[in-house]
């Protein structure tokens, strides 16, 4: 059974700092990996989707990398801003289905002005 | 354009009551998913529809949970005889079709509290 782990569980940084969030998964036979953002009381917003054949994806100040063989992904946020404060969730699609997302518990990020 | 919408946004139910949660997917999206998110946890898969067909209900925690999508658009998740452990945020997602290449777009969720 696929298990997704995210560390740290919480992170607090001053504004302007670059930071890295980590995600690991136990079964490397994944179809894709997605990073989501969740704001309090709101649904999930997809940030980046990396297909299993890709190594990284970039969107603005965000860069996500994927090392499938070691079962790891990182989300790099450059020049963090208070508006980046949210919970960041990592999820993979793997196993017998090509649609079922398995999520980690998330990293709660606080960027202090 | 309009995203995925869910109603009600908040629901308080007394233990033993039945509840119905509604999801309106993005127009034209074939695939629809329900997830359950307990406090402090990541979402967990409940069930999947392709059009009106429920192709996977392996994540439904008990036979008190029932989902339908009779016309291949709006979906309803029903929970009978609610229990305290059912308290969670129920998230609905849709995608244009099935397959790992296609993003799932999530609604804001319904927060269910069972007292």
GROMACS .gro file of C-alpha atoms in nm, chain B residues 5-47:
model
   43
  118UNK     CA    1  -1.895   2.384  -0.607
  119UNK     CA    2  -2.019   2.201  -0.301
  120UNK     CA    3  -2.314   2.251  -0.071
  121UNK     CA    4  -2.373   2.296   0.209
  122UNK     CA    5  -2.036   2.435   0.312
  123UNK     CA    6  -2.101   2.344   0.675
  124UNK     CA    7  -2.331   2.083   0.821
  125UNK     CA    8  -2.395   1.996   1.183
  126UNK     CA    9  -2.578   1.669   1.241
  127UNK     CA   10  -2.681   1.489   1.552
  128UNK     CA   11  -2.556   1.136   1.584
  129UNK     CA   12  -2.790   0.903   1.404
  130UNK     CA   13  -2.918   1.157   1.151
  131UNK     CA   14  -2.885   1.111   0.776
  132UNK     CA   15  -2.704   1.376   0.570
  133UNK     CA   16  -2.668   1.449   0.199
  134UNK     CA   17  -2.376   1.641   0.054
  135UNK     CA   18  -2.391   1.783  -0.296
  136UNK     CA   19  -2.118   1.835  -0.555
  137UNK     CA   20  -2.147   2.031  -0.880
  138UNK     CA   21  -1.845   1.948  -1.097
  139UNK     CA   22  -1.697   2.164  -1.368
  140UNK     CA   23  -1.926   2.152  -1.670
  141UNK     CA   24  -1.821   1.881  -1.914
  142UNK     CA   25  -1.597   1.696  -1.671
  143UNK     CA   26  -1.645   1.325  -1.707
  144UNK     CA   27  -1.469   1.209  -1.392
  145UNK     CA   28  -1.580   1.288  -1.038
  146UNK     CA   29  -1.416   1.194  -0.710
  147UNK     CA   30  -1.504   1.216  -0.341
  148UNK     CA   31  -1.238   1.239  -0.069
  149UNK     CA   32  -1.264   1.257   0.309
  150UNK     CA   33  -1.024   1.475   0.508
  151UNK     CA   34  -1.009   1.427   0.885
  152UNK     CA   35  -0.861   1.703   1.099
  153UNK     CA   36  -0.485   1.722   1.060
  154UNK     CA   37  -0.477   1.454   0.790
  155UNK     CA   38  -0.447   1.449   0.416
  156UNK     CA   39  -0.755   1.371   0.207
  157UNK     CA   40  -0.840   1.004   0.159
  158UNK     CA   41  -1.011   0.863  -0.147
  159UNK     CA   42  -1.372   0.751  -0.110
  160UNK     CA   43  -1.519   0.687  -0.453
   0.00000   0.00000   0.00000
